Amino acid sequence: QVQLAESGGGLVQAGGSLRLSCAASGDSFSTTAMGWYRQAPGSQRNLVALIGRDGTTKYAGSVEGRFTIARDNARNTVSLQMNSLTPEDTAVFYCARVPALGVWGPGTQVTVSS
């Protein structure tokens, strides 16, 4: 069973940057597509960035060009560099497999003030 732990969230002003990190346990990490999801208050959880086991990346249109996902298979970690943040990016961010298969970490809160 994969276990996930996100970190790096916080409060930032609009236009600022944050870097999220996710530590994953489990010996199948390097062969698993991973993603960052976010859930804003009153909204469903959505995938915003994906990285395949081969390093291929895909992004939701709303974050394309501002967010960068990366993985380190040696350390079983996934990161999300977020630049040019806007208040609309305020959400709880989760890392998980793609598809998530119901396995989630506690998430990390990102709040962007205007």
Rosetta silent file (secondary structure, phi, psi, omega in degrees, C-alpha in Angstrom):
SEQUENCE: QVQLAESGGGLVQAGGSLRLSCAASGDSFSTTAMGWYRQAPGSQRNLVALIGRDGTTKYAGSVEGRFTIARDNARNTVSLQMNSLTPEDTAVFYCARVPALGVWGPGTQVTVSS
SCORE:     score description
SCORE:     0.000 S_00000001
   1 L     0.000  127.166  178.151    0.000    0.000    0.000 S_00000001
   2 L   -74.511  137.786  171.435    1.386    3.390   -1.033 S_00000001
   3 L  -119.252  141.523 -172.825    1.576    6.077    1.629 S_00000001
   4 E  -129.526  142.340  178.711    1.897    9.729    0.697 S_00000001
   5 E  -140.731  113.749  179.968    2.938   12.820    2.615 S_00000001
   6 E   -93.555  151.659  176.756    2.736   16.282    1.129 S_00000001
   7 E  -153.584  167.075  174.014    4.557   19.348    2.413 S_00000001
   8 L   105.307   -4.874  178.746    5.507   22.857    1.400 S_00000001
   9 L   -70.914  174.002  178.958    2.172   24.632    1.400 S_00000001
  10 E   166.060 -166.133  179.277    1.592   27.975    3.015 S_00000001
  11 E  -104.531  130.106 -178.779    0.387   31.523    2.567 S_00000001
  12 E  -142.033  151.235  177.010    1.808   33.543   -0.286 S_00000001
  13 E   -79.621  155.265  177.136    0.917   36.774   -2.018 S_00000001
  14 L   -55.096  137.010 -176.671   -0.354   36.813   -5.567 S_00000001
  15 L    92.711  -10.467 -178.712    2.534   36.587   -7.989 S_00000001
  16 L   -84.277 -175.318 -176.798    4.606   34.581   -5.561 S_00000001
  17 L  -131.745  153.400  171.943    5.940   31.055   -5.700 S_00000001
  18 E  -143.254  152.990  174.392    5.783   27.884   -3.654 S_00000001
  19 E  -123.204  118.571  178.177    7.374   24.486   -4.011 S_00000001
  20 E   -95.508  146.805  176.658    5.422   21.467   -2.865 S_00000001
  21 E  -128.246  151.888  178.375    7.021   18.133   -2.091 S_00000001
  22 E  -137.940  126.079  175.219    5.586   14.665   -1.719 S_00000001
  23 E  -102.512  127.315 -177.643    7.261   11.686   -0.135 S_00000001
  24 E  -118.199  138.971  173.528    5.881    8.340   -1.250 S_00000001
  25 L  -102.090  163.230  179.045    6.436    4.923    0.212 S_00000001
  26 L   114.660  141.792 -173.567    6.121    1.690   -1.719 S_00000001
  27 L   -86.693    2.091  179.768    8.393   -0.208   -4.063 S_00000001
  28 L  -102.215   10.661 -173.168    6.316    0.481   -7.183 S_00000001
  29 H   -57.289  -47.014 -173.157    6.919    4.239   -7.209 S_00000001
  30 H   -67.189  -17.012 -178.598    9.268    4.316  -10.192 S_00000001
  31 H  -105.513   12.835 -174.330    6.793    2.427  -12.362 S_00000001
  32 L  -118.688  132.576  171.283    3.779    4.544  -11.426 S_00000001
  33 L   -69.202  136.869 -178.050    2.485    7.728  -12.984 S_00000001
  34 E  -122.879  154.810 -178.883    2.161   10.388  -10.304 S_00000001
  35 E  -148.032  164.086  170.262    0.218   13.584  -10.158 S_00000001
  36 E  -109.969  130.649  178.618   -0.665   16.639   -8.161 S_00000001
  37 E  -116.748  158.861  173.395   -4.331   17.273   -7.553 S_00000001
  38 E  -140.577  151.330  179.970   -6.024   20.230   -5.914 S_00000001
  39 E  -136.171  113.159  175.696   -9.341   20.802   -4.246 S_00000001
  40 L   -85.797  157.822  179.596  -10.687   24.283   -3.649 S_00000001
  41 L   -54.924  130.242  178.716  -13.450   24.866   -1.095 S_00000001
  42 L    76.028    7.346 -177.745  -16.775   23.658   -2.447 S_00000001
  43 L  -121.972  164.928  177.292  -15.168   22.122   -5.521 S_00000001
  44 L   -81.064  163.964  178.598  -14.170   18.661   -6.610 S_00000001
  45 L   -80.891  128.833 -176.739  -10.616   17.420   -6.555 S_00000001
  46 E  -126.131  146.142  175.412   -8.923   17.870   -9.927 S_00000001
  47 E   -77.345  127.838  179.715   -5.665   16.721  -11.440 S_00000001
  48 E  -112.988  -22.474  179.575   -3.476   19.687  -12.316 S_00000001
  49 E  -152.673  141.313 -177.342   -0.148   18.063  -13.181 S_00000001
  50 E  -134.541  142.669  172.830    0.937   14.565  -14.129 S_00000001
  51 E  -132.625  123.650 -179.421    4.315   12.937  -14.611 S_00000001
  52 L   -76.654  171.253  179.861    4.613    9.555  -16.198 S_00000001
  53 L   -65.038  -19.277  177.910    7.073    6.862  -15.228 S_00000001
  54 L   -94.970    4.769  178.763    9.139    7.992  -18.219 S_00000001
  55 L    90.939   -3.047  177.022    9.143   11.617  -17.078 S_00000001
  56 L   -64.328  136.249 -177.606    6.527   12.795  -19.567 S_00000001
  57 E  -118.677  150.523  173.986    4.516   15.669  -18.112 S_00000001
  58 E  -141.518  149.076 -176.098    1.036   17.033  -18.697 S_00000001
  59 E  -135.222  149.754  169.600   -0.701   20.013  -17.142 S_00000001
  60 L   -67.797  149.909 -177.531   -4.176   21.395  -16.798 S_00000001
  61 L   -57.812  -31.925 -176.305   -4.682   24.479  -18.907 S_00000001
  62 L   -70.252  -17.030 -178.304   -5.115   26.661  -15.846 S_00000001
  63 L  -119.315   -6.345 -179.254   -1.565   25.949  -14.638 S_00000001
  64 L   -53.557  130.660  179.125    0.284   25.372  -17.915 S_00000001
  65 L    86.730  -11.566 -179.538    3.399   27.513  -18.026 S_00000001
  66 L  -114.688  -32.449 -177.934    3.264   28.330  -14.303 S_00000001
  67 E  -108.036  146.137  176.246    3.592   24.937  -12.582 S_00000001
  68 E  -134.044  123.201  178.025    6.330   22.364  -13.073 S_00000001
  69 E   -99.750  143.810  178.337    6.110   18.786  -11.836 S_00000001
  70 E  -146.593  159.905  178.745    9.191   16.665  -11.302 S_00000001
  71 E  -137.416  151.822  175.158   10.036   13.322   -9.766 S_00000001
  72 E  -127.350   99.726 -176.132   13.060   11.714   -8.169 S_00000001
  73 L   -67.783  -26.477  178.794   12.694    7.961   -8.363 S_00000001
  74 L   -68.543  -30.268 -179.377   15.787    7.386   -6.230 S_00000001
  75 L  -105.844   -0.665 -177.234   14.158    9.263   -3.358 S_00000001
  76 L    55.199   48.008  179.899   10.528    8.358   -4.105 S_00000001
  77 E  -128.035  151.898  174.442    9.573   12.023   -4.213 S_00000001
  78 E  -130.140  138.269 -179.632    7.449   14.203   -6.450 S_00000001
  79 E  -124.639  160.528  175.588    7.592   17.980   -6.444 S_00000001
  80 E  -138.164  109.435  174.576    5.482   20.796   -7.810 S_00000001
  81 E   -87.724  122.642 -176.727    7.066   24.172   -8.440 S_00000001
  82 E  -119.207  120.004 -179.612    4.339   26.796   -8.584 S_00000001
  83 L  -117.959  164.216  177.095    5.071   30.266   -9.928 S_00000001
  84 L    50.088   47.572 -176.563    2.936   33.335  -10.639 S_00000001
  85 L   -67.614  146.066  177.688    0.358   32.173   -8.138 S_00000001
  86 L  -124.473  162.480  177.864   -3.087   33.761   -8.139 S_00000001
  87 H   -56.853  -25.818  179.006   -5.899   33.672   -5.561 S_00000001
  88 H   -69.671  -13.024  176.670   -7.626   31.148   -7.822 S_00000001
  89 H   -84.362   -5.722  179.271   -4.845   28.679   -6.989 S_00000001
  90 L   -60.338  123.752 -175.839   -5.945   28.601   -3.346 S_00000001
  91 E  -176.764  169.898  165.972   -6.705   24.975   -2.536 S_00000001
  92 E   -90.261  129.333 -178.028   -5.567   21.903   -0.695 S_00000001
  93 E  -105.507  136.109 -179.441   -2.977   20.148   -2.857 S_00000001
  94 E  -127.250  142.265  166.870   -2.531   16.392   -2.879 S_00000001
  95 E  -103.011  149.741 -178.755   -0.068   14.133   -4.608 S_00000001
  96 E  -166.035  169.575  172.297   -1.255   10.710   -5.661 S_00000001
  97 E   -68.423  163.836  173.776   -0.919    8.085   -8.299 S_00000001
  98 L  -121.441  113.081   -6.311   -2.682    8.586  -11.591 S_00000001
  99 L   -70.322  161.440 -172.103   -5.307    7.276  -11.301 S_00000001
 100 L   -72.333  -26.639  178.259   -5.398    7.767   -7.555 S_00000001
 101 L    54.679   30.826  174.096   -7.257    4.527   -6.787 S_00000001
 102 L    77.449    7.957 -178.673   -8.555    6.072   -3.572 S_00000001
 103 L  -105.157  116.063 -175.894   -5.151    6.464   -1.941 S_00000001
 104 L  -132.339  150.870  169.330   -4.516    9.977   -0.693 S_00000001
 105 L   -88.521 -174.656 -179.612   -2.218   11.748    1.692 S_00000001
 106 L   -73.059  -17.719 -178.573   -3.380   14.454    4.088 S_00000001
 107 L    83.224  167.821  177.198   -2.697   17.207    1.564 S_00000001
 108 E  -137.378  133.447 -174.853   -1.083   20.584    2.052 S_00000001
 109 E   -81.389  131.257  173.300   -2.921   23.898    2.114 S_00000001
 110 E  -118.842  123.330  178.867   -1.946   26.607   -0.345 S_00000001
 111 E  -124.958  123.915 -179.217   -3.444   30.027    0.207 S_00000001
 112 E  -112.695  119.487 -179.162   -2.769   32.887   -2.190 S_00000001
 113 E   -94.326  149.901 -178.200   -3.733   36.339   -1.025 S_00000001
 114 L   -88.724    0.000    0.000   -4.578   39.173   -3.381 S_00000001
